[in-house]
mmCIF file of C-alpha atoms and ligand atoms in Angstrom:
data_model
loop_
_atom_site.group_PDB
_atom_site.id
_atom_site.type_symbol
_atom_site.label_atom_id
_atom_site.label_comp_id
_atom_site.label_asym_id
_atom_site.label_seq_id
_atom_site.Cartn_x
_atom_site.Cartn_y
_atom_site.Cartn_z
ATOM 1 C CA MET A 203 -8.377 -0.507 25.422
ATOM 2 C CA GLU A 204 -6.975 -2.819 28.115
ATOM 3 C CA LYS A 205 -9.944 -5.120 28.541
ATOM 4 C CA GLY A 206 -10.272 -7.672 25.770
ATOM 5 C CA SER A 207 -6.633 -7.315 24.846
ATOM 6 C CA ILE A 208 -5.936 -11.044 24.872
ATOM 7 C CA SER A 209 -4.571 -12.233 21.536
ATOM 8 C CA PRO A 210 -5.273 -15.787 20.319
ATOM 9 C CA ILE A 211 -2.779 -15.537 17.466
ATOM 10 C CA PHE A 212 0.418 -13.528 17.192
ATOM 11 C CA TRP A 213 3.924 -13.421 15.770
ATOM 12 C CA LYS A 214 6.676 -13.698 18.370
ATOM 13 C CA ASN A 215 10.448 -14.170 17.953
ATOM 14 C CA GLY A 216 10.044 -15.292 14.347
ATOM 15 C CA LYS A 217 7.294 -17.786 15.200
ATOM 16 C CA LEU A 218 3.551 -18.080 14.617
ATOM 17 C CA VAL A 219 1.961 -18.703 18.015
ATOM 18 C CA ILE A 220 -1.672 -19.563 18.778
ATOM 19 C CA LEU A 221 -3.701 -20.041 21.906
ATOM 20 C CA ASP A 222 -5.177 -23.518 21.411
ATOM 21 C CA GLN A 223 -8.917 -22.863 21.813
ATOM 22 C CA THR A 224 -9.809 -26.548 21.884
ATOM 23 C CA LYS A 225 -8.270 -26.626 25.384
ATOM 24 C CA LEU A 226 -10.215 -23.679 26.835
ATOM 25 C CA PRO A 227 -11.582 -22.961 29.393
ATOM 26 C CA ASN A 228 -9.608 -25.415 31.505
ATOM 27 C CA ARG A 229 -6.116 -25.058 30.060
ATOM 28 C CA GLU A 230 -4.451 -21.985 28.539
ATOM 29 C CA ILE A 231 -1.984 -23.568 26.134
ATOM 30 C CA TYR A 232 0.003 -21.626 23.561
ATOM 31 C CA ARG A 233 1.687 -23.479 20.723
ATOM 32 C CA GLU A 234 3.753 -22.749 17.642
ATOM 33 C CA LEU A 235 2.685 -23.581 14.104
ATOM 34 C CA GLY A 236 5.769 -24.362 12.029
ATOM 35 C CA THR A 237 4.405 -25.921 8.836
ATOM 36 C CA LYS A 238 1.500 -25.335 6.459
ATOM 37 C CA GLU A 239 0.007 -28.672 7.550
ATOM 38 C CA GLU A 240 -0.005 -27.516 11.176
ATOM 39 C CA VAL A 241 -1.680 -24.268 10.154
ATOM 40 C CA TYR A 242 -4.309 -26.164 8.100
ATOM 41 C CA ASP A 243 -4.966 -28.463 11.031
ATOM 42 C CA ALA A 244 -5.236 -25.668 13.582
ATOM 43 C CA ILE A 245 -7.910 -23.975 11.457
ATOM 44 C CA LYS A 246 -9.761 -27.207 10.616
ATOM 45 C CA THR A 247 -9.921 -28.384 14.245
ATOM 46 C CA LEU A 248 -10.871 -24.907 15.525
ATOM 47 C CA ALA A 249 -7.727 -24.508 17.609
ATOM 48 C CA VAL A 250 -7.826 -21.135 15.825
ATOM 49 C CA ARG A 251 -11.339 -20.001 14.978
ATOM 50 C CA GLY A 252 -13.517 -16.980 14.345
ATOM 51 C CA ALA A 253 -13.508 -15.346 10.917
ATOM 52 C CA PRO A 254 -10.915 -12.560 11.402
ATOM 53 C CA ALA A 255 -8.545 -14.797 13.416
ATOM 54 C CA ILE A 256 -8.708 -17.469 10.706
ATOM 55 C CA GLY A 257 -7.712 -14.804 8.148
ATOM 56 C CA ASP A 258 -4.822 -13.601 10.339
ATOM 57 C CA CYS A 259 -3.630 -17.158 10.891
ATOM 58 C CA ALA A 260 -3.795 -18.047 7.203
ATOM 59 C CA ALA A 261 -1.826 -14.919 6.262
ATOM 60 C CA TYR A 262 0.990 -15.813 8.678
ATOM 61 C CA GLY A 263 0.553 -19.450 7.662
ATOM 62 C CA LEU A 264 1.361 -18.602 4.061
ATOM 63 C CA PHE A 265 4.605 -16.999 5.192
ATOM 64 C CA VAL A 266 5.372 -20.104 7.292
ATOM 65 C CA SER A 267 4.882 -22.265 4.195
ATOM 66 C CA ALA A 268 7.003 -19.844 2.122
ATOM 67 C CA ARG A 269 9.814 -19.969 4.665
ATOM 68 C CA ASN A 270 9.934 -23.759 4.381
ATOM 69 C CA ARG A 271 10.154 -23.709 0.582
ATOM 70 C CA LYS A 272 13.490 -24.338 -1.161
ATOM 71 C CA ASP A 273 12.674 -22.782 -4.572
ATOM 72 C CA GLN A 274 15.660 -21.271 -6.342
ATOM 73 C CA ASP A 275 13.764 -19.039 -8.756
ATOM 74 C CA LEU A 276 10.847 -16.650 -8.520
ATOM 75 C CA ALA A 277 8.545 -18.425 -10.978
ATOM 76 C CA SER A 278 8.585 -21.765 -9.173
ATOM 77 C CA PHE A 279 8.264 -19.984 -5.801
ATOM 78 C CA LEU A 280 5.177 -18.114 -7.021
ATOM 79 C CA LYS A 281 3.628 -21.308 -8.376
ATOM 80 C CA GLY A 282 4.293 -23.108 -5.083
ATOM 81 C CA ILE A 283 2.814 -20.281 -3.028
ATOM 82 C CA ARG A 284 -0.345 -20.246 -5.139
ATOM 83 C CA GLU A 285 -0.736 -23.972 -4.429
ATOM 84 C CA ASP A 286 -0.073 -23.516 -0.703
ATOM 85 C CA ALA A 287 -2.664 -20.729 -0.588
ATOM 86 C CA GLU A 288 -5.228 -23.007 -2.211
ATOM 87 C CA TYR A 289 -4.408 -25.749 0.258
ATOM 88 C CA LEU A 290 -4.816 -23.436 3.278
ATOM 89 C CA ASN A 291 -8.011 -22.028 1.781
ATOM 90 C CA SER A 292 -9.538 -25.511 1.720
ATOM 91 C CA SER A 293 -9.356 -25.842 5.535
ATOM 92 C CA ARG A 294 -12.797 -24.265 6.122
ATOM 93 C CA PRO A 295 -15.353 -22.970 3.597
ATOM 94 C CA THR A 296 -17.663 -20.414 5.220
ATOM 95 C CA ALA A 297 -15.617 -17.549 6.698
ATOM 96 C CA VAL A 298 -14.665 -15.352 3.754
ATOM 97 C CA ASN A 299 -11.775 -13.798 5.708
ATOM 98 C CA LEU A 300 -9.779 -16.951 4.969
ATOM 99 C CA SER A 301 -9.808 -16.528 1.185
ATOM 100 C CA TRP A 302 -9.727 -12.724 1.538
ATOM 101 C CA ALA A 303 -6.444 -12.805 3.493
ATOM 102 C CA LEU A 304 -4.837 -15.440 1.267
ATOM 103 C CA LYS A 305 -5.793 -13.588 -1.940
ATOM 104 C CA ARG A 306 -4.342 -10.406 -0.490
ATOM 105 C CA GLU A 307 -1.064 -12.189 0.282
ATOM 106 C CA VAL A 308 -0.852 -13.734 -3.187
ATOM 107 C CA HIS A 309 -1.621 -10.377 -4.855
ATOM 108 C CA VAL A 310 1.227 -8.498 -3.108
ATOM 109 C CA LEU A 311 3.549 -11.317 -4.000
ATOM 110 C CA GLU A 312 2.455 -11.220 -7.650
ATOM 111 C CA ASP A 313 3.006 -7.436 -7.785
ATOM 112 C CA PHE A 314 6.491 -7.859 -6.306
ATOM 113 C CA ALA A 315 7.330 -10.712 -8.697
ATOM 114 C CA ARG A 316 6.113 -8.715 -11.712
ATOM 115 C CA GLY A 317 8.402 -5.797 -10.814
ATOM 116 C CA LYS A 318 11.442 -8.003 -10.215
ATOM 117 C CA THR A 319 10.865 -9.989 -13.410
ATOM 118 C CA GLU A 320 10.787 -6.736 -15.382
ATOM 119 C CA GLU A 321 14.152 -5.853 -13.809
ATOM 120 C CA GLY A 322 15.427 -9.316 -14.785
ATOM 121 C CA LYS A 323 15.979 -10.337 -11.146
ATOM 122 C CA THR A 324 14.460 -13.748 -10.483
ATOM 123 C CA GLY A 325 17.109 -15.732 -8.588
ATOM 124 C CA ALA A 326 17.325 -17.288 -5.122
ATOM 125 C CA ASP A 327 18.167 -13.982 -3.355
ATOM 126 C CA VAL A 328 14.982 -12.405 -4.768
ATOM 127 C CA VAL A 329 12.994 -15.414 -3.538
ATOM 128 C CA GLU A 330 14.204 -14.610 0.001
ATOM 129 C CA ASP A 331 13.023 -10.990 -0.390
ATOM 130 C CA ALA A 332 9.678 -12.249 -1.708
ATOM 131 C CA LYS A 333 9.210 -14.272 1.489
ATOM 132 C CA GLU A 334 9.639 -11.113 3.560
ATOM 133 C CA ILE A 335 6.925 -9.405 1.489
ATOM 134 C CA LEU A 336 4.485 -12.097 2.670
ATOM 135 C CA LEU A 337 5.445 -11.580 6.312
ATOM 136 C CA GLU A 338 5.062 -7.805 6.055
ATOM 137 C CA GLU A 339 1.593 -8.187 4.556
ATOM 138 C CA ALA A 340 0.575 -10.631 7.290
ATOM 139 C CA HIS A 341 1.645 -8.086 9.933
ATOM 140 C CA LYS A 342 -0.470 -5.475 8.121
ATOM 141 C CA ILE A 343 -3.520 -7.751 8.083
ATOM 142 C CA TRP A 344 -3.109 -8.486 11.811
ATOM 143 C CA ASN A 345 -2.666 -4.810 12.730
ATOM 144 C CA GLU A 346 -5.637 -3.778 10.608
ATOM 145 C CA ASP A 347 -7.724 -6.386 12.418
ATOM 146 C CA VAL A 348 -6.779 -4.838 15.784
ATOM 147 C CA GLU A 349 -7.679 -1.348 14.546
ATOM 148 C CA SER A 350 -10.889 -2.558 12.942
ATOM 149 C CA CYS A 351 -12.018 -4.199 16.202
ATOM 150 C CA ARG A 352 -11.184 -1.088 18.192
ATOM 151 C CA SER A 353 -13.223 0.997 15.792
ATOM 152 C CA MET A 354 -16.191 -1.423 15.812
ATOM 153 C CA GLY A 355 -16.097 -1.101 19.601
ATOM 154 C CA GLU A 356 -16.606 2.638 19.351
ATOM 155 C CA TYR A 357 -19.364 2.512 16.728
ATOM 156 C CA GLY A 358 -21.023 -0.385 18.521
ATOM 157 C CA LEU A 359 -21.015 1.374 21.878
ATOM 158 C CA SER A 360 -22.997 4.261 20.376
ATOM 159 C CA LEU A 361 -25.901 1.785 19.961
ATOM 160 C CA LEU A 362 -25.837 0.617 23.590
ATOM 161 C CA LYS A 363 -26.785 2.197 26.922
ATOM 162 C CA PRO A 364 -25.442 1.704 30.456
ATOM 163 C CA GLY A 365 -26.971 -1.193 32.360
ATOM 164 C CA MET A 366 -28.242 -3.007 29.261
ATOM 165 C CA GLY A 367 -28.736 -6.764 29.136
ATOM 166 C CA ILE A 368 -26.948 -8.100 26.060
ATOM 167 C CA LEU A 369 -27.335 -11.530 24.494
ATOM 168 C CA THR A 370 -24.589 -12.968 22.303
ATOM 169 C CA HIS A 371 -24.239 -16.240 20.412
ATOM 170 C CA CYS A 372 -21.018 -18.183 19.781
ATOM 171 C CA ASN A 373 -17.796 -16.225 20.276
ATOM 172 C CA ALA A 374 -17.047 -13.052 18.371
ATOM 173 C CA GLY A 375 -14.768 -11.719 21.051
ATOM 174 C CA ALA A 376 -11.031 -11.262 21.398
ATOM 175 C CA LEU A 377 -10.560 -14.995 20.845
ATOM 176 C CA ALA A 378 -12.049 -14.706 17.348
ATOM 177 C CA THR A 379 -9.819 -11.831 16.221
ATOM 178 C CA ALA A 380 -6.321 -10.412 16.688
ATOM 179 C CA LYS A 381 -7.575 -8.528 19.790
ATOM 180 C CA TYR A 382 -10.772 -7.083 21.365
ATOM 181 C CA GLY A 383 -13.251 -8.959 19.153
ATOM 182 C CA THR A 384 -15.967 -7.652 16.896
ATOM 183 C CA CYS A 385 -19.279 -7.751 18.785
ATOM 184 C CA LEU A 386 -17.634 -7.980 22.230
ATOM 185 C CA SER A 387 -15.400 -4.985 21.570
ATOM 186 C CA PRO A 388 -18.119 -2.470 22.624
ATOM 187 C CA VAL A 389 -18.751 -4.578 25.718
ATOM 188 C CA TYR A 390 -15.096 -4.206 26.768
ATOM 189 C CA LEU A 391 -15.072 -0.526 25.899
ATOM 190 C CA GLY A 392 -18.344 0.064 27.790
ATOM 191 C CA GLU A 393 -17.028 -1.805 30.816
ATOM 192 C CA GLU A 394 -14.020 0.511 30.925
ATOM 193 C CA GLN A 395 -16.431 3.427 30.976
ATOM 194 C CA GLY A 396 -18.565 1.949 33.762
ATOM 195 C CA TYR A 397 -21.556 0.848 31.624
ATOM 196 C CA GLY A 398 -22.182 -2.220 33.794
ATOM 197 C CA PHE A 399 -23.546 -4.475 31.050
ATOM 198 C CA LYS A 400 -25.081 -7.829 31.934
ATOM 199 C CA VAL A 401 -24.087 -10.268 29.201
ATOM 200 C CA PHE A 402 -25.891 -13.529 28.416
ATOM 201 C CA SER A 403 -23.846 -15.979 26.402
ATOM 202 C CA ASP A 404 -25.628 -18.771 24.556
ATOM 203 C CA GLU A 405 -23.791 -22.014 25.196
ATOM 204 C CA THR A 406 -23.654 -22.616 21.393
ATOM 205 C CA ARG A 407 -24.035 -26.321 20.671
ATOM 206 C CA PRO A 408 -22.329 -28.421 19.538
ATOM 207 C CA LEU A 409 -18.847 -26.932 20.051
ATOM 208 C CA LEU A 410 -19.784 -24.702 22.994
ATOM 209 C CA GLN A 411 -17.966 -21.551 21.898
ATOM 210 C CA GLY A 412 -20.351 -19.490 24.057
ATOM 211 C CA ALA A 413 -19.767 -21.463 27.243
ATOM 212 C CA ARG A 414 -16.103 -22.294 26.754
ATOM 213 C CA LEU A 415 -14.819 -19.136 25.097
ATOM 214 C CA THR A 416 -17.160 -16.140 25.449
ATOM 215 C CA ALA A 417 -17.811 -16.821 29.128
ATOM 216 C CA TRP A 418 -14.086 -17.407 29.695
ATOM 217 C CA GLU A 419 -12.860 -14.208 28.097
ATOM 218 C CA LEU A 420 -15.595 -11.989 29.599
ATOM 219 C CA HIS A 421 -15.194 -13.439 33.071
ATOM 220 C CA ARG A 422 -11.423 -12.975 33.065
ATOM 221 C CA ALA A 423 -12.040 -9.322 32.125
ATOM 222 C CA GLY A 424 -14.370 -8.931 35.127
ATOM 223 C CA ILE A 425 -17.564 -8.623 33.063
ATOM 224 C CA ASP A 426 -20.883 -9.914 34.404
ATOM 225 C CA VAL A 427 -21.663 -12.960 32.263
ATOM 226 C CA THR A 428 -24.423 -15.557 32.504
ATOM 227 C CA THR A 429 -24.261 -18.648 30.296
ATOM 228 C CA ILE A 430 -27.530 -20.205 29.141
ATOM 229 C CA CYS A 431 -28.324 -23.221 26.961
ATOM 230 C CA ASP A 432 -29.279 -22.277 23.418
ATOM 231 C CA ASN A 433 -32.903 -23.209 24.019
ATOM 232 C CA MET A 434 -33.183 -20.619 26.818
ATOM 233 C CA ALA A 435 -32.822 -17.548 24.602
ATOM 234 C CA SER A 436 -36.580 -17.121 24.349
ATOM 235 C CA ILE A 437 -37.192 -17.138 28.093
ATOM 236 C CA VAL A 438 -34.507 -14.554 28.887
ATOM 237 C CA MET A 439 -35.969 -12.315 26.182
ATOM 238 C CA LYS A 440 -39.504 -12.826 27.494
ATOM 239 C CA ASN A 441 -38.297 -12.078 31.040
ATOM 240 C CA GLY A 442 -37.252 -8.646 29.751
ATOM 241 C CA TRP A 443 -33.580 -9.243 30.503
ATOM 242 C CA ILE A 444 -32.280 -8.591 26.972
ATOM 243 C CA ASP A 445 -32.088 -5.090 25.482
ATOM 244 C CA ALA A 446 -29.884 -5.922 22.503
ATOM 245 C CA VAL A 447 -28.460 -8.940 20.681
ATOM 246 C CA VAL A 448 -24.895 -8.667 19.330
ATOM 247 C CA VAL A 449 -23.299 -11.313 17.107
ATOM 248 C CA GLY A 450 -20.404 -11.703 14.696
ATOM 249 C CA CYS A 451 -20.456 -12.832 11.089
ATOM 250 C CA ASP A 452 -18.477 -15.226 8.897
ATOM 251 C CA ARG A 453 -19.631 -13.908 5.561
ATOM 252 C CA MET A 454 -22.154 -11.238 4.637
ATOM 253 C CA ALA A 455 -23.643 -11.381 1.145
ATOM 254 C CA ALA A 456 -24.234 -8.243 -0.930
ATOM 255 C CA ASN A 457 -27.917 -8.163 0.089
ATOM 256 C CA GLY A 458 -27.147 -8.162 3.843
ATOM 257 C CA ASP A 459 -27.852 -11.837 4.540
ATOM 258 C CA GLY A 460 -25.214 -12.886 7.072
ATOM 259 C CA ALA A 461 -23.808 -16.351 7.805
ATOM 260 C CA ASN A 462 -22.791 -16.887 11.400
ATOM 261 C CA LYS A 463 -22.571 -19.749 13.880
ATOM 262 C CA ILE A 464 -25.418 -22.250 13.704
ATOM 263 C CA GLY A 465 -28.314 -21.002 15.796
ATOM 264 C CA THR A 466 -27.809 -17.317 15.059
ATOM 265 C CA SER A 467 -30.794 -17.100 12.701
ATOM 266 C CA GLY A 468 -33.113 -18.508 15.372
ATOM 267 C CA VAL A 469 -31.915 -15.891 17.853
ATOM 268 C CA ALA A 470 -32.551 -13.163 15.263
ATOM 269 C CA ILE A 471 -36.098 -14.386 14.628
ATOM 270 C CA LEU A 472 -36.792 -14.436 18.380
ATOM 271 C CA ALA A 473 -35.344 -10.938 18.774
ATOM 272 C CA LYS A 474 -37.711 -9.635 16.103
ATOM 273 C CA GLU A 475 -40.674 -11.267 17.863
ATOM 274 C CA TYR A 476 -39.727 -9.620 21.174
ATOM 275 C CA GLY A 477 -38.874 -6.237 19.595
ATOM 276 C CA ILE A 478 -35.190 -6.420 20.550
ATOM 277 C CA PRO A 479 -32.584 -4.863 18.226
ATOM 278 C CA PHE A 480 -30.292 -7.407 16.545
ATOM 279 C CA TYR A 481 -26.832 -6.080 15.622
ATOM 280 C CA MET A 482 -24.438 -7.990 13.406
ATOM 281 C CA TYR A 483 -20.763 -6.962 13.610
ATOM 282 C CA VAL A 484 -19.149 -7.317 10.229
ATOM 283 C CA PRO A 485 -15.696 -5.907 9.401
ATOM 284 C CA THR A 486 -15.594 -4.965 5.720
ATOM 285 C CA SER A 487 -13.179 -7.889 5.189
ATOM 286 C CA THR A 488 -16.189 -10.129 5.985
ATOM 287 C CA ILE A 489 -18.514 -8.469 3.447
ATOM 288 C CA ASP A 490 -18.426 -10.453 0.215
ATOM 289 C CA LEU A 491 -19.986 -8.367 -2.546
ATOM 290 C CA ASN A 492 -19.298 -11.217 -4.985
ATOM 291 C CA THR A 493 -21.800 -13.364 -3.124
ATOM 292 C CA GLU A 494 -25.241 -12.152 -4.082
ATOM 293 C CA THR A 495 -27.440 -13.609 -1.337
ATOM 294 C CA GLY A 496 -27.193 -15.867 1.688
ATOM 295 C CA ALA A 497 -28.245 -18.833 -0.446
ATOM 296 C CA ASP A 498 -24.896 -18.569 -2.256
ATOM 297 C CA ILE A 499 -22.781 -18.849 0.923
ATOM 298 C CA PRO A 500 -21.123 -22.282 1.323
ATOM 299 C CA ILE A 501 -22.077 -23.782 4.668
ATOM 300 C CA GLU A 502 -19.594 -26.057 6.383
ATOM 301 C CA GLU A 503 -20.900 -29.423 7.558
ATOM 302 C CA ARG A 504 -19.031 -31.177 10.336
ATOM 303 C CA GLU A 505 -18.883 -34.687 11.806
ATOM 304 C CA GLY A 506 -21.917 -36.093 13.630
ATOM 305 C CA ALA A 507 -19.545 -37.155 16.420
ATOM 306 C CA GLU A 508 -19.494 -33.525 17.571
ATOM 307 C CA ILE A 509 -23.186 -33.924 18.436
ATOM 308 C CA ARG A 510 -23.139 -37.499 19.633
ATOM 309 C CA GLU A 511 -20.031 -37.890 21.731
ATOM 310 C CA MET A 512 -17.954 -34.778 22.122
ATOM 311 C CA TRP A 513 -17.922 -33.535 25.753
ATOM 312 C CA TYR A 514 -19.814 -36.600 27.035
ATOM 313 C CA ARG A 515 -18.371 -39.492 29.033
ATOM 314 C CA GLU A 516 -20.569 -41.858 26.981
ATOM 315 C CA PRO A 517 -22.269 -41.340 23.581
ATOM 316 C CA MET A 518 -25.576 -39.498 23.979
ATOM 317 C CA ALA A 519 -27.381 -40.891 20.940
ATOM 318 C CA PRO A 520 -27.672 -44.426 19.614
ATOM 319 C CA GLU A 521 -25.140 -45.818 17.199
ATOM 320 C CA GLY A 522 -26.204 -46.133 13.568
ATOM 321 C CA ILE A 523 -28.501 -43.083 13.357
ATOM 322 C CA HIS A 524 -28.007 -40.086 11.052
ATOM 323 C CA PHE A 525 -26.671 -36.703 12.125
ATOM 324 C CA TYR A 526 -26.914 -33.331 10.427
ATOM 325 C CA ASN A 527 -24.299 -30.902 11.733
ATOM 326 C CA PRO A 528 -24.131 -27.614 9.793
ATOM 327 C CA ALA A 529 -21.635 -25.275 11.473
ATOM 328 C CA PHE A 530 -23.345 -22.068 10.305
ATOM 329 C CA ASP A 531 -26.720 -20.699 9.287
ATOM 330 C CA VAL A 532 -27.756 -17.595 7.415
ATOM 331 C CA THR A 533 -29.687 -14.793 9.091
ATOM 332 C CA ASP A 534 -31.901 -13.041 6.554
ATOM 333 C CA ALA A 535 -31.144 -9.353 6.128
ATOM 334 C CA LYS A 536 -34.688 -8.486 7.240
ATOM 335 C CA TYR A 537 -33.881 -9.575 10.810
ATOM 336 C CA ILE A 538 -30.703 -7.488 11.086
ATOM 337 C CA THR A 539 -31.413 -4.090 12.661
ATOM 338 C CA ALA A 540 -27.977 -2.717 11.755
ATOM 339 C CA VAL A 541 -24.583 -3.895 10.565
ATOM 340 C CA VAL A 542 -21.637 -2.528 12.546
ATOM 341 C CA THR A 543 -18.428 -2.196 10.521
ATOM 342 C CA GLU A 544 -15.091 -0.546 11.304
ATOM 343 C CA LYS A 545 -16.118 2.320 9.013
ATOM 344 C CA GLY A 546 -19.490 2.996 10.595
ATOM 345 C CA VAL A 547 -22.974 1.606 11.234
ATOM 346 C CA VAL A 548 -24.936 0.494 8.162
ATOM 347 C CA TYR A 549 -28.746 0.410 8.059
ATOM 348 C CA PRO A 550 -31.093 -1.095 5.440
ATOM 349 C CA PRO A 551 -31.472 -1.109 2.522
ATOM 350 C CA TYR A 552 -28.291 -3.194 2.634
ATOM 351 C CA THR A 553 -28.125 -3.856 -1.111
ATOM 352 C CA GLU A 554 -27.647 -0.116 -1.538
ATOM 353 C CA ASN A 555 -25.625 0.690 1.582
ATOM 354 C CA LEU A 556 -23.150 -2.205 1.907
ATOM 355 C CA PRO A 557 -21.281 -1.476 -1.356
ATOM 356 C CA LYS A 558 -21.003 2.184 -0.305
ATOM 357 C CA ILE A 559 -19.304 1.333 2.994
ATOM 358 C CA VAL A 560 -17.000 -1.250 1.404
ATOM 359 C CA LYS A 561 -15.810 1.280 -1.183
ATOM 360 C CA GLN A 562 -15.544 4.133 1.318
ATOM 361 C CA GLY A 563 -11.878 4.990 2.018
HETATM 362 O O1 MRU B 240 -16.850 -22.185 14.016
HETATM 363 P P1 MRU B 240 -16.293 -20.916 14.579
HETATM 364 O O2 MRU B 240 -16.061 -20.977 16.041
HETATM 365 O O3 MRU B 240 -15.088 -20.447 13.815
HETATM 366 O O4 MRU B 240 -17.442 -19.856 14.321
HETATM 367 C C1 MRU B 240 -17.217 -18.525 14.699
HETATM 368 C C2 MRU B 240 -18.380 -17.649 14.485
HETATM 369 O O5 MRU B 240 -19.409 -18.043 13.990
HETATM 370 C C3 MRU B 240 -18.170 -16.196 14.824
HETATM 371 O O6 MRU B 240 -19.343 -15.631 15.304
HETATM 372 C C4 MRU B 240 -17.730 -15.449 13.550
HETATM 373 O O7 MRU B 240 -16.610 -16.079 12.992
HETATM 374 C C5 MRU B 240 -17.429 -14.053 13.794
HETATM 375 S S1 MRU B 240 -15.920 -13.846 14.686
HETATM 376 C C6 MRU B 240 -15.636 -12.215 14.933
#
């Protein structure tokens, strides 16, 4: 799949490289992350963002931190890596892919360390081998993300028809993953097959992922994209221009409630009112069966300055007032027509069907 093949995070010549998304759409700047602090910062400031991409970045980030460590024995290396993983995990709370990727890295390391300890090999040379284990696992996570997005593109396209008007919120495209995206993957695939979709991208206040990122990546791929302010979703639906809503997800609870970018739940409620199908794209790495319902998902709160002064030449609200800036909201399972995963499309009842797809090989 050529369209959507831009990669916002990758490993090149022994270096972790990211496309700095805070600079888009005006400047395409790639930079290296060489320390765990730089990785933490890139995730926290949304230079790297989107649930799967955050997981990919954290996995490579743990190797970057390992490479900088000077431990001479396996036990102190393992202890240090556990601490570094906790530190990276504290960069953002909502996207479960972050902790999922870090836990996976720590587990392979623990398995390796257990084996070597049993053999009585725990010295500095084994520490170097242990570092390589982390890099290999990060490559696996990245490659699986690419495959998962490709597969979601195919399953997702089976739900769409040529010429459809599609509304999306935030950015769950190539820029949010290793490649192709989750909910934009079928759009790229359909475009290659001449589907001629007309995509509407919600601007997505306050950080404008829809205007800055979704519109940027679709436009550069030659896809027809129209950006609207968030408060225009109702009118485009009422005008009959939207046949389907597609969005990503940061964490789906076991009952099918899904946290995604703030504003998603409102779009889902509108879609239900207008009889438009609402599809949430959720790789199984984003399904958290340990979280029972949406009420248990931690929601990140960010600085009021993002509302008051970011993007404006002058502050656009008085000084001294309060701001409430949750970065995500939870869409109740009852508004989600279907969940698209890399293993297939899941329909309600989600409490029954999500565990089945997660466990499916
Ligand atoms: O704050 P962001 O930009 O990281 O939020 C991203 C989203 O909400 C995406 O829709 C979600 O992570 C899914 S990405 C495939």
